[in-house]
Amino acid sequence: MAAIEASIEVAIANSEGRGDGHLETCDNHHNHDHRHFHNDHHLNVESKGFSSFRVPERAILTKEDLARWLESETMAEFMGFVEELNSVVKNKKLSDPVPISKACETILSALDEVEGWVSEIPAVTSTASRFGNPAFRDWFDKLESACSDLTARLVADTDATREVSTYLLHSF
């Protein structure tokens, strides 16, 4: 988790120095634009050019869907983001100091809370469950009921919160 935290913080720190919202062309393996934005505690999606949000639904159901995704602009942008995260942590030690933004503090606080639930809902050791530990269902139910509140800490827009909540739930 520390490496991910460091990657995110370094990427945010790099983007904070560029102002709010200009486009930068990147030419690593392909040409595409990256948007770099800075904000305080909440992500202000209104000012970022996002006009609507919706609850995500699965769209990659067939091999053909996967092929379209792999060739899409969105996939290229996602890979650009991953490559940028990778590049900013090269030659960095996990022990290197990294400034933590308020937005990342909020994310980390929410993740710490979710991780704390593991102590509250310990794994069941006296069962031979065929489909994983039954305690996970209890933990997931708790996440599901708290998800909107957790994501509302970061994203103020209600529609955006619903979209981000779906991504959080499906991360586990």
mmCIF file of C-alpha atoms in Angstrom:
data_model
loop_
_atom_site.group_PDB
_atom_site.id
_atom_site.type_symbol
_atom_site.label_atom_id
_atom_site.label_comp_id
_atom_site.label_asym_id
_atom_site.label_seq_id
_atom_site.Cartn_x
_atom_site.Cartn_y
_atom_site.Cartn_z
ATOM 1 C CA MET A 1 0.000 0.000 0.000
ATOM 2 C CA ALA A 2 2.882 2.380 0.742
ATOM 3 C CA ALA A 3 4.148 2.165 -2.839
ATOM 4 C CA ILE A 4 0.695 3.021 -4.197
ATOM 5 C CA GLU A 5 0.367 5.908 -1.754
ATOM 6 C CA ALA A 6 3.785 7.215 -2.787
ATOM 7 C CA SER A 7 2.928 6.864 -6.488
ATOM 8 C CA ILE A 8 -0.302 8.783 -6.115
ATOM 9 C CA GLU A 9 1.270 11.484 -3.961
ATOM 10 C CA VAL A 10 4.196 12.031 -6.321
ATOM 11 C CA ALA A 11 1.861 12.193 -9.325
ATOM 12 C CA ILE A 12 -0.356 14.690 -7.519
ATOM 13 C CA ALA A 13 2.636 16.715 -6.378
ATOM 14 C CA ASN A 14 3.912 16.858 -9.949
ATOM 15 C CA SER A 15 0.539 17.911 -11.291
ATOM 16 C CA GLU A 16 0.021 20.559 -8.602
ATOM 17 C CA GLY A 17 2.957 22.527 -9.930
ATOM 18 C CA ARG A 18 1.348 22.815 -13.359
ATOM 19 C CA GLY A 19 -1.689 24.859 -12.334
ATOM 20 C CA ASP A 20 -5.245 23.723 -12.775
ATOM 21 C CA GLY A 21 -6.417 21.996 -15.855
ATOM 22 C CA HIS A 22 -4.128 22.604 -18.784
ATOM 23 C CA LEU A 23 -3.468 19.899 -21.304
ATOM 24 C CA GLU A 24 -0.049 18.368 -21.728
ATOM 25 C CA THR A 25 0.817 16.143 -24.656
ATOM 26 C CA CYS A 26 2.625 12.960 -23.750
ATOM 27 C CA ASP A 27 4.582 10.939 -26.295
ATOM 28 C CA ASN A 28 5.806 7.834 -24.491
ATOM 29 C CA HIS A 29 4.325 4.995 -26.525
ATOM 30 C CA HIS A 30 1.418 6.835 -28.093
ATOM 31 C CA ASN A 31 0.099 10.357 -28.405
ATOM 32 C CA HIS A 32 -2.672 11.462 -26.090
ATOM 33 C CA ASP A 33 -3.498 14.260 -23.697
ATOM 34 C CA HIS A 34 -3.341 14.188 -19.924
ATOM 35 C CA ARG A 35 -5.388 16.575 -17.826
ATOM 36 C CA HIS A 36 -3.688 17.645 -14.619
ATOM 37 C CA PHE A 37 -5.820 19.223 -11.936
ATOM 38 C CA HIS A 38 -5.289 20.406 -8.410
ATOM 39 C CA ASN A 39 -7.875 20.675 -5.710
ATOM 40 C CA ASP A 40 -8.022 20.775 -1.997
ATOM 41 C CA HIS A 41 -10.123 18.301 -0.028
ATOM 42 C CA HIS A 42 -12.882 17.476 -2.545
ATOM 43 C CA LEU A 43 -12.476 16.869 -6.225
ATOM 44 C CA ASN A 44 -14.467 19.623 -7.890
ATOM 45 C CA VAL A 45 -15.759 17.719 -10.862
ATOM 46 C CA GLU A 46 -17.833 20.636 -12.151
ATOM 47 C CA SER A 47 -14.767 22.717 -12.979
ATOM 48 C CA LYS A 48 -12.988 19.793 -14.602
ATOM 49 C CA GLY A 49 -15.216 19.678 -17.651
ATOM 50 C CA PHE A 50 -17.259 16.653 -16.589
ATOM 51 C CA SER A 51 -20.893 17.256 -17.354
ATOM 52 C CA SER A 52 -22.653 14.081 -16.310
ATOM 53 C CA PHE A 53 -22.092 11.010 -14.236
ATOM 54 C CA ARG A 54 -23.780 7.662 -14.246
ATOM 55 C CA VAL A 55 -23.534 4.433 -12.360
ATOM 56 C CA PRO A 56 -21.052 2.329 -14.350
ATOM 57 C CA GLU A 57 -22.154 -0.947 -15.816
ATOM 58 C CA ARG A 58 -20.191 -3.791 -17.317
ATOM 59 C CA ALA A 59 -19.512 -3.252 -20.981
ATOM 60 C CA ILE A 60 -16.781 -5.801 -21.671
ATOM 61 C CA LEU A 61 -18.741 -9.004 -22.035
ATOM 62 C CA THR A 62 -17.239 -10.606 -25.138
ATOM 63 C CA LYS A 63 -13.854 -10.971 -26.807
ATOM 64 C CA GLU A 64 -14.974 -8.341 -29.312
ATOM 65 C CA ASP A 65 -15.800 -5.921 -26.476
ATOM 66 C CA LEU A 66 -12.341 -6.517 -25.029
ATOM 67 C CA ALA A 67 -10.702 -5.883 -28.398
ATOM 68 C CA ARG A 68 -12.598 -2.560 -28.735
ATOM 69 C CA TRP A 69 -11.560 -1.569 -25.212
ATOM 70 C CA LEU A 70 -7.899 -2.365 -25.861
ATOM 71 C CA GLU A 71 -7.944 -0.069 -28.914
ATOM 72 C CA SER A 72 -9.969 2.729 -27.303
ATOM 73 C CA GLU A 73 -8.875 6.254 -26.451
ATOM 74 C CA THR A 74 -9.952 5.638 -22.856
ATOM 75 C CA MET A 75 -7.586 2.666 -22.580
ATOM 76 C CA ALA A 76 -4.770 4.801 -23.996
ATOM 77 C CA GLU A 77 -5.515 7.520 -21.426
ATOM 78 C CA PHE A 78 -5.629 4.962 -18.621
ATOM 79 C CA MET A 79 -2.304 3.471 -19.676
ATOM 80 C CA GLY A 80 -0.844 6.981 -19.876
ATOM 81 C CA PHE A 81 -1.929 7.549 -16.276
ATOM 82 C CA VAL A 82 -0.377 4.233 -15.161
ATOM 83 C CA GLU A 83 2.834 5.057 -17.056
ATOM 84 C CA GLU A 84 2.962 8.475 -15.397
ATOM 85 C CA LEU A 85 2.541 6.890 -11.957
ATOM 86 C CA ASN A 86 5.331 4.488 -12.821
ATOM 87 C CA SER A 87 7.676 7.206 -14.050
ATOM 88 C CA VAL A 88 7.327 9.401 -10.975
ATOM 89 C CA VAL A 89 8.303 6.615 -8.569
ATOM 90 C CA LYS A 90 11.331 5.335 -10.455
ATOM 91 C CA ASN A 91 14.477 5.565 -8.321
ATOM 92 C CA LYS A 92 12.396 6.462 -5.252
ATOM 93 C CA LYS A 93 12.650 4.605 -1.957
ATOM 94 C CA LEU A 94 9.569 3.725 0.064
ATOM 95 C CA SER A 95 11.198 5.667 2.882
ATOM 96 C CA ASP A 96 11.545 8.885 0.805
ATOM 97 C CA PRO A 97 9.408 11.712 2.190
ATOM 98 C CA VAL A 98 6.367 12.515 0.081
ATOM 99 C CA PRO A 99 4.059 15.485 0.618
ATOM 100 C CA ILE A 100 0.469 14.367 1.154
ATOM 101 C CA SER A 101 -2.331 16.537 -0.225
ATOM 102 C CA LYS A 102 -5.615 17.004 1.619
ATOM 103 C CA ALA A 103 -7.423 14.998 -1.085
ATOM 104 C CA CYS A 104 -5.045 12.059 -0.608
ATOM 105 C CA GLU A 105 -5.337 12.355 3.178
ATOM 106 C CA THR A 106 -9.094 12.022 2.732
ATOM 107 C CA ILE A 107 -8.708 8.939 0.522
ATOM 108 C CA LEU A 108 -6.204 7.358 2.906
ATOM 109 C CA SER A 109 -8.452 8.062 5.889
ATOM 110 C CA ALA A 110 -11.369 6.317 4.172
ATOM 111 C CA LEU A 111 -9.153 3.336 3.271
ATOM 112 C CA ASP A 112 -7.859 3.163 6.853
ATOM 113 C CA GLU A 113 -11.461 3.052 8.071
ATOM 114 C CA VAL A 114 -12.321 0.238 5.665
ATOM 115 C CA GLU A 115 -9.169 -1.643 6.681
ATOM 116 C CA GLY A 116 -10.142 -1.231 10.346
ATOM 117 C CA TRP A 117 -13.325 -3.170 9.700
ATOM 118 C CA VAL A 118 -11.177 -6.266 9.224
ATOM 119 C CA SER A 119 -10.489 -6.197 12.986
ATOM 120 C CA GLU A 120 -14.192 -5.705 13.704
ATOM 121 C CA ILE A 121 -15.188 -8.553 11.386
ATOM 122 C CA PRO A 122 -12.491 -11.209 11.823
ATOM 123 C CA ALA A 123 -12.105 -14.079 9.402
ATOM 124 C CA VAL A 124 -14.068 -17.211 10.203
ATOM 125 C CA THR A 125 -11.571 -19.998 10.846
ATOM 126 C CA SER A 126 -13.934 -22.794 11.844
ATOM 127 C CA THR A 127 -15.538 -23.338 8.447
ATOM 128 C CA ALA A 128 -14.480 -24.923 5.211
ATOM 129 C CA SER A 129 -16.281 -22.586 2.843
ATOM 130 C CA ARG A 130 -16.099 -23.414 -0.818
ATOM 131 C CA PHE A 131 -16.279 -19.765 -1.923
ATOM 132 C CA GLY A 132 -13.920 -17.899 0.393
ATOM 133 C CA ASN A 133 -14.322 -16.739 3.935
ATOM 134 C CA PRO A 134 -17.924 -16.019 4.976
ATOM 135 C CA ALA A 135 -16.741 -13.003 7.026
ATOM 136 C CA PHE A 136 -15.976 -11.264 3.744
ATOM 137 C CA ARG A 137 -19.715 -11.074 3.019
ATOM 138 C CA ASP A 138 -20.254 -9.236 6.321
ATOM 139 C CA TRP A 139 -17.328 -6.921 5.598
ATOM 140 C CA PHE A 140 -18.605 -6.254 2.083
ATOM 141 C CA ASP A 141 -22.139 -5.572 3.363
ATOM 142 C CA LYS A 142 -20.673 -2.984 5.723
ATOM 143 C CA LEU A 143 -18.723 -1.415 2.847
ATOM 144 C CA GLU A 144 -21.831 -1.366 0.696
ATOM 145 C CA SER A 145 -23.868 0.431 3.370
ATOM 146 C CA ALA A 146 -21.095 2.979 4.086
ATOM 147 C CA CYS A 147 -19.872 3.445 0.526
ATOM 148 C CA SER A 148 -21.826 6.614 -0.304
ATOM 149 C CA ASP A 149 -20.635 8.308 2.880
ATOM 150 C CA LEU A 150 -17.035 7.264 2.240
ATOM 151 C CA THR A 151 -16.992 8.599 -1.311
ATOM 152 C CA ALA A 152 -18.906 11.763 -0.387
ATOM 153 C CA ARG A 153 -15.885 12.736 1.704
ATOM 154 C CA LEU A 154 -13.900 13.081 -1.501
ATOM 155 C CA VAL A 155 -16.437 13.981 -4.178
ATOM 156 C CA ALA A 156 -19.029 16.610 -3.305
ATOM 157 C CA ASP A 157 -21.284 16.061 -6.344
ATOM 158 C CA THR A 158 -24.021 13.508 -5.556
ATOM 159 C CA ASP A 159 -24.059 12.032 -9.070
ATOM 160 C CA ALA A 160 -20.283 11.686 -9.024
ATOM 161 C CA THR A 161 -20.490 10.041 -5.601
ATOM 162 C CA ARG A 162 -22.809 7.360 -7.015
ATOM 163 C CA GLU A 163 -20.386 6.681 -9.849
ATOM 164 C CA VAL A 164 -17.291 6.602 -7.627
ATOM 165 C CA SER A 165 -19.084 4.386 -5.087
ATOM 166 C CA THR A 166 -19.567 1.759 -7.777
ATOM 167 C CA TYR A 167 -15.848 1.749 -8.531
ATOM 168 C CA LEU A 168 -15.012 1.443 -4.826
ATOM 169 C CA LEU A 169 -17.418 -1.461 -4.323
ATOM 170 C CA HIS A 170 -16.110 -3.346 -7.336
ATOM 171 C CA SER A 171 -12.512 -2.893 -6.202
ATOM 172 C CA PHE A 172 -12.991 -5.754 -3.788
#
